[in-house]
PDB file of C-alpha atoms in Angstrom:
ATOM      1  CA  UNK A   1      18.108  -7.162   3.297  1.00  0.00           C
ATOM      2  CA  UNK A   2      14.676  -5.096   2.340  1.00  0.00           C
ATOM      3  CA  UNK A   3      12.726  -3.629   5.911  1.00  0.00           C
ATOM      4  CA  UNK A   4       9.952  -2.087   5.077  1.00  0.00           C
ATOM      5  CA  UNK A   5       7.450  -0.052   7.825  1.00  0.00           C
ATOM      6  CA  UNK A   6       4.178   1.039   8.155  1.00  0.00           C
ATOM      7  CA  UNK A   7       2.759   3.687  10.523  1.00  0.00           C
ATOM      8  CA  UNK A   8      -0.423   6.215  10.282  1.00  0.00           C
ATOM      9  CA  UNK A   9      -2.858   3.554  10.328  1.00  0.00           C
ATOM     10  CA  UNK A  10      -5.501   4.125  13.296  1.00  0.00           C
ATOM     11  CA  UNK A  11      -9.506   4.266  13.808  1.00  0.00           C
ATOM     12  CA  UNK A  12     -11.969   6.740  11.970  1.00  0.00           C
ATOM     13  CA  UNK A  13     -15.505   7.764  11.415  1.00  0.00           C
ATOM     14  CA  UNK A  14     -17.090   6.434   7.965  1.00  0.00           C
ATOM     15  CA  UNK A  15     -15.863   9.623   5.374  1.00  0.00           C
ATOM     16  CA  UNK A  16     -12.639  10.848   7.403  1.00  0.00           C
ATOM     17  CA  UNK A  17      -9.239  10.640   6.164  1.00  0.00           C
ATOM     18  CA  UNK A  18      -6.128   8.288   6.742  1.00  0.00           C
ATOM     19  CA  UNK A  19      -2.482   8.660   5.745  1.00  0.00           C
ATOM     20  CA  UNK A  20      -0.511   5.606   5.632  1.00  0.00           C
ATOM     21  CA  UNK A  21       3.509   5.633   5.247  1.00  0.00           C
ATOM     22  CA  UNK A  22       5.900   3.164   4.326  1.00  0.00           C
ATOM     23  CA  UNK A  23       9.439   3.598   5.687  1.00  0.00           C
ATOM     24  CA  UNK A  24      11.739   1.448   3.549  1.00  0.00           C
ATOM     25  CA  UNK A  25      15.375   0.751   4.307  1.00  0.00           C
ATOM     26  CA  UNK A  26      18.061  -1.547   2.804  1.00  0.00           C
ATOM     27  CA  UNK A  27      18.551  -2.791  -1.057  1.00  0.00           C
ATOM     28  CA  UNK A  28      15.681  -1.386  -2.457  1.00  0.00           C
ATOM     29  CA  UNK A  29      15.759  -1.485  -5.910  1.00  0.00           C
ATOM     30  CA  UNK A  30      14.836   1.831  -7.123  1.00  0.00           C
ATOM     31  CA  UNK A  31      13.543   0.873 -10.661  1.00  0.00           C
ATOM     32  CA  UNK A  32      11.043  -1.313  -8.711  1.00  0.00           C
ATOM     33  CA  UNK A  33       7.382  -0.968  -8.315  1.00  0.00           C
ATOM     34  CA  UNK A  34       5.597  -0.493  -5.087  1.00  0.00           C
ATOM     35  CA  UNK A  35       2.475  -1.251  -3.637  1.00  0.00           C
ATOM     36  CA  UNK A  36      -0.408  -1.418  -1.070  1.00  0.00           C
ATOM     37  CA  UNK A  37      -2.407  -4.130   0.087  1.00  0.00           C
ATOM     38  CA  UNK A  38      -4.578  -5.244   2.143  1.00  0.00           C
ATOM     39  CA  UNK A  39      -6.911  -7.667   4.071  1.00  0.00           C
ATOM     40  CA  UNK A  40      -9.022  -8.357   6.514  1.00  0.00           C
ATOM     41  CA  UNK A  41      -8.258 -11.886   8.102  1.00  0.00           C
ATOM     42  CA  UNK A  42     -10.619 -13.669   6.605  1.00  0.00           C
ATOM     43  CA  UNK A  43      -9.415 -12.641   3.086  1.00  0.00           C
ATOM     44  CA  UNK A  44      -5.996 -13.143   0.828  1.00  0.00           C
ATOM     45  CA  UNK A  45      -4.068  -9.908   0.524  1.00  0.00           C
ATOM     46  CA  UNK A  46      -5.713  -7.343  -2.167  1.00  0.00           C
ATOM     47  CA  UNK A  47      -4.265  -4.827  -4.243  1.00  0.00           C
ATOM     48  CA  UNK A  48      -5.087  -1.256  -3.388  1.00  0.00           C
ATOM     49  CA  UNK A  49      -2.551   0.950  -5.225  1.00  0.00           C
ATOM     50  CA  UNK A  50       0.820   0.636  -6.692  1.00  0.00           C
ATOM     51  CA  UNK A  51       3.267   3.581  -8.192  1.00  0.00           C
ATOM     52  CA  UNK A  52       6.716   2.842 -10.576  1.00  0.00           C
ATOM     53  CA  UNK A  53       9.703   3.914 -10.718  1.00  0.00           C
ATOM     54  CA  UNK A  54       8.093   7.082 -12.950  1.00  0.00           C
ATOM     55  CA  UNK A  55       5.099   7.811 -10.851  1.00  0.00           C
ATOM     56  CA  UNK A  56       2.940   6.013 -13.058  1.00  0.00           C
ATOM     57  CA  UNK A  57      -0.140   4.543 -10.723  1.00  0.00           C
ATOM     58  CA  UNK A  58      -3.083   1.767 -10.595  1.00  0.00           C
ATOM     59  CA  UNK A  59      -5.636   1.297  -8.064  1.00  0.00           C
ATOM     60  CA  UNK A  60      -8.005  -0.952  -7.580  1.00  0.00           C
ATOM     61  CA  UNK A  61     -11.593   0.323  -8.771  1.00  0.00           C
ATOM     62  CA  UNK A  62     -12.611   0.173  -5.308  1.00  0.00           C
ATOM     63  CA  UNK A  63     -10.446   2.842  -4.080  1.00  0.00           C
ATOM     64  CA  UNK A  64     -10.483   4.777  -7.581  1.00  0.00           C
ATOM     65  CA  UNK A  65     -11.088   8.539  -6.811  1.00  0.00           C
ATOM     66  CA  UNK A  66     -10.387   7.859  -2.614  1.00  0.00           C
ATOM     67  CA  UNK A  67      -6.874   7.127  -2.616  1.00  0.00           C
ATOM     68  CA  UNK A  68      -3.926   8.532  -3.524  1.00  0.00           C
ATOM     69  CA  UNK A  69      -0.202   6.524  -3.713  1.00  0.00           C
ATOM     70  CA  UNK A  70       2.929   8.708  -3.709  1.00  0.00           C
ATOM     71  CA  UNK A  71       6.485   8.676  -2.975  1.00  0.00           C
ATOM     72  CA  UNK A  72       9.187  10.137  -1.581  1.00  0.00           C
ATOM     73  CA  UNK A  73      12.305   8.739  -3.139  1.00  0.00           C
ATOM     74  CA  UNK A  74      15.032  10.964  -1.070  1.00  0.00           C
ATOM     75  CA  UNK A  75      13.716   9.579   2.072  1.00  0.00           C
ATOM     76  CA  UNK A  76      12.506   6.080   0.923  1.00  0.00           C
ATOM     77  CA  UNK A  77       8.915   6.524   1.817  1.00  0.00           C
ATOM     78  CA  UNK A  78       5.848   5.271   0.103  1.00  0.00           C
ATOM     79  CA  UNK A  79       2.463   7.105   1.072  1.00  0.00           C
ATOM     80  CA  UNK A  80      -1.203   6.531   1.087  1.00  0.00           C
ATOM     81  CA  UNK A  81      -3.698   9.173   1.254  1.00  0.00           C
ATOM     82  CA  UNK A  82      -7.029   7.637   1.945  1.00  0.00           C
ATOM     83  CA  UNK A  83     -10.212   9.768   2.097  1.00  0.00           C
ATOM     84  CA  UNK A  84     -13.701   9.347   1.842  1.00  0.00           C
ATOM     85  CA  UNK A  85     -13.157   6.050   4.185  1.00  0.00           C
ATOM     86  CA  UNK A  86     -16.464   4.016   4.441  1.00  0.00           C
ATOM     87  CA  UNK A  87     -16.783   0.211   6.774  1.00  0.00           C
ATOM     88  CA  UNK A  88     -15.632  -1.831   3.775  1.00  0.00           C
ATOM     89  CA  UNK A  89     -12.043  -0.329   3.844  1.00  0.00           C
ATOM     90  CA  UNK A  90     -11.143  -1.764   7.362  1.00  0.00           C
ATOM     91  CA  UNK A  91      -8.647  -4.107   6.777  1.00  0.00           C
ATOM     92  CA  UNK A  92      -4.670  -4.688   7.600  1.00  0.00           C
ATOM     93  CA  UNK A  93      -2.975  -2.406   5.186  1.00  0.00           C
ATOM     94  CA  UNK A  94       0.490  -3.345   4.032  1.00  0.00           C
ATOM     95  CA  UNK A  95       3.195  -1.949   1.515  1.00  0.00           C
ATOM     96  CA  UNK A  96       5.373  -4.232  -0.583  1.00  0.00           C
ATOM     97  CA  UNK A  97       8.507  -3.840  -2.882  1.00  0.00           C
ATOM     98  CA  UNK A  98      10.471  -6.139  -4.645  1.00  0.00           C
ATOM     99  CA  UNK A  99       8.933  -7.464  -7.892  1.00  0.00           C
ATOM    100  CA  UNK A 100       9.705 -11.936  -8.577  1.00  0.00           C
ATOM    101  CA  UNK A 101       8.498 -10.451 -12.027  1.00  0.00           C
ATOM    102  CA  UNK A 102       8.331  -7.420 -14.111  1.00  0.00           C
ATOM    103  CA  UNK A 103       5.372  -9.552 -15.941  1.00  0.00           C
ATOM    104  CA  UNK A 104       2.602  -9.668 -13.347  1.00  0.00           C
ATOM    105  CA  UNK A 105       0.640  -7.151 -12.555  1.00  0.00           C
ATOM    106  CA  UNK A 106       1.339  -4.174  -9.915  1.00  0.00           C
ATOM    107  CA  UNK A 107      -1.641  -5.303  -8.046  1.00  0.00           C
ATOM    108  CA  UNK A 108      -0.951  -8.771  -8.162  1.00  0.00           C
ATOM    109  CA  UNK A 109       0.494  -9.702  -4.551  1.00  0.00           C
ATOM    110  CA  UNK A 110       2.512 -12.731  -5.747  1.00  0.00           C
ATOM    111  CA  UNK A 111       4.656  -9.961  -7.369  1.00  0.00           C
ATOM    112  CA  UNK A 112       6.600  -9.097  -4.728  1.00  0.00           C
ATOM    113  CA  UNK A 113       9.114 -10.330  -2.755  1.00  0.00           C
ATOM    114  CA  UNK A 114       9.362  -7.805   0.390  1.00  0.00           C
ATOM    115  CA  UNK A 115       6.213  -7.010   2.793  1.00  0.00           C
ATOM    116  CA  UNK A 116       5.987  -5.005   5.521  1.00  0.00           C
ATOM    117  CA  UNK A 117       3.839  -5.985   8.967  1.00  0.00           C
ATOM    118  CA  UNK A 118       1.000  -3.905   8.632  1.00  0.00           C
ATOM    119  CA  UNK A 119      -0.591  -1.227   9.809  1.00  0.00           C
ATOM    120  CA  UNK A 120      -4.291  -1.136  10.999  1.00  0.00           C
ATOM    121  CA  UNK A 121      -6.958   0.843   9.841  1.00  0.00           C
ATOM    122  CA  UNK A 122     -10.743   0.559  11.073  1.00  0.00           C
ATOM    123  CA  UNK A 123     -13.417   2.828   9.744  1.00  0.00           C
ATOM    124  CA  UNK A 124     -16.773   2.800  11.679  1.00  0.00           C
ATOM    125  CA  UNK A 125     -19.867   3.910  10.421  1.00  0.00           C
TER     126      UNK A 125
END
């Protein structure tokens, strides 16, 4: 059994700084890829950032130059740095692990198998 928690989210002025962490516990597979997404309610889950097993990354364009996913593999903890917020990146944010298939993309949310609840971040303007 994967568990997977967020924290850090919270509530910020448009072009402050957030940083999200994902505490993961259990069989994690540590050739896996990992991942970020979010949404907003009224949207499917969209891919923000994901990192592999060598700290190779891809983020969406929309976060390209913002956003920064690490990792911390001797404490099993996945990070995002998120600066430069603006209005349009309120959403739930949520870390996944687990890939159904090496073969789909990192930002593809029907990759994974394990999700996290959430943590909330709102950016006002």
């Amino acid at each position: 059994q994967v568990e997977l928690v967020e924290s850090g989210g919270g509530s910020v002025q448009a072009g402050g700084s957030l940083r999200l962490s994902c505490a993961a516990s259990g069989d994690i597979d540590g050739s896996a890829c990992m991942g970020w997404f979010r949404h907003d309610g009224a949207t499917t889950r969209v891919g923000v950032a994901a990192i592999d097993s060598n700290g190779g990354t891809t983020y969406a364009d929309s976060v390209k130059g913002r956003f920064i996913v690490s990792k911390d593999d001797t404490k099993n903890i996945l990070y995002l740095q998120m600066d430069s917020l603006n209005p349009e990146d309120t959403a739930m944010y949520s870390c996944a692990a687990g890939s159904k298939s090496l073969a789909m993309d990192v930002l593809d949310p029907n990759r994974y198998i394990y999700w996290g609840r959430g943590t909330q971040v709102t950016v006002s303007s």
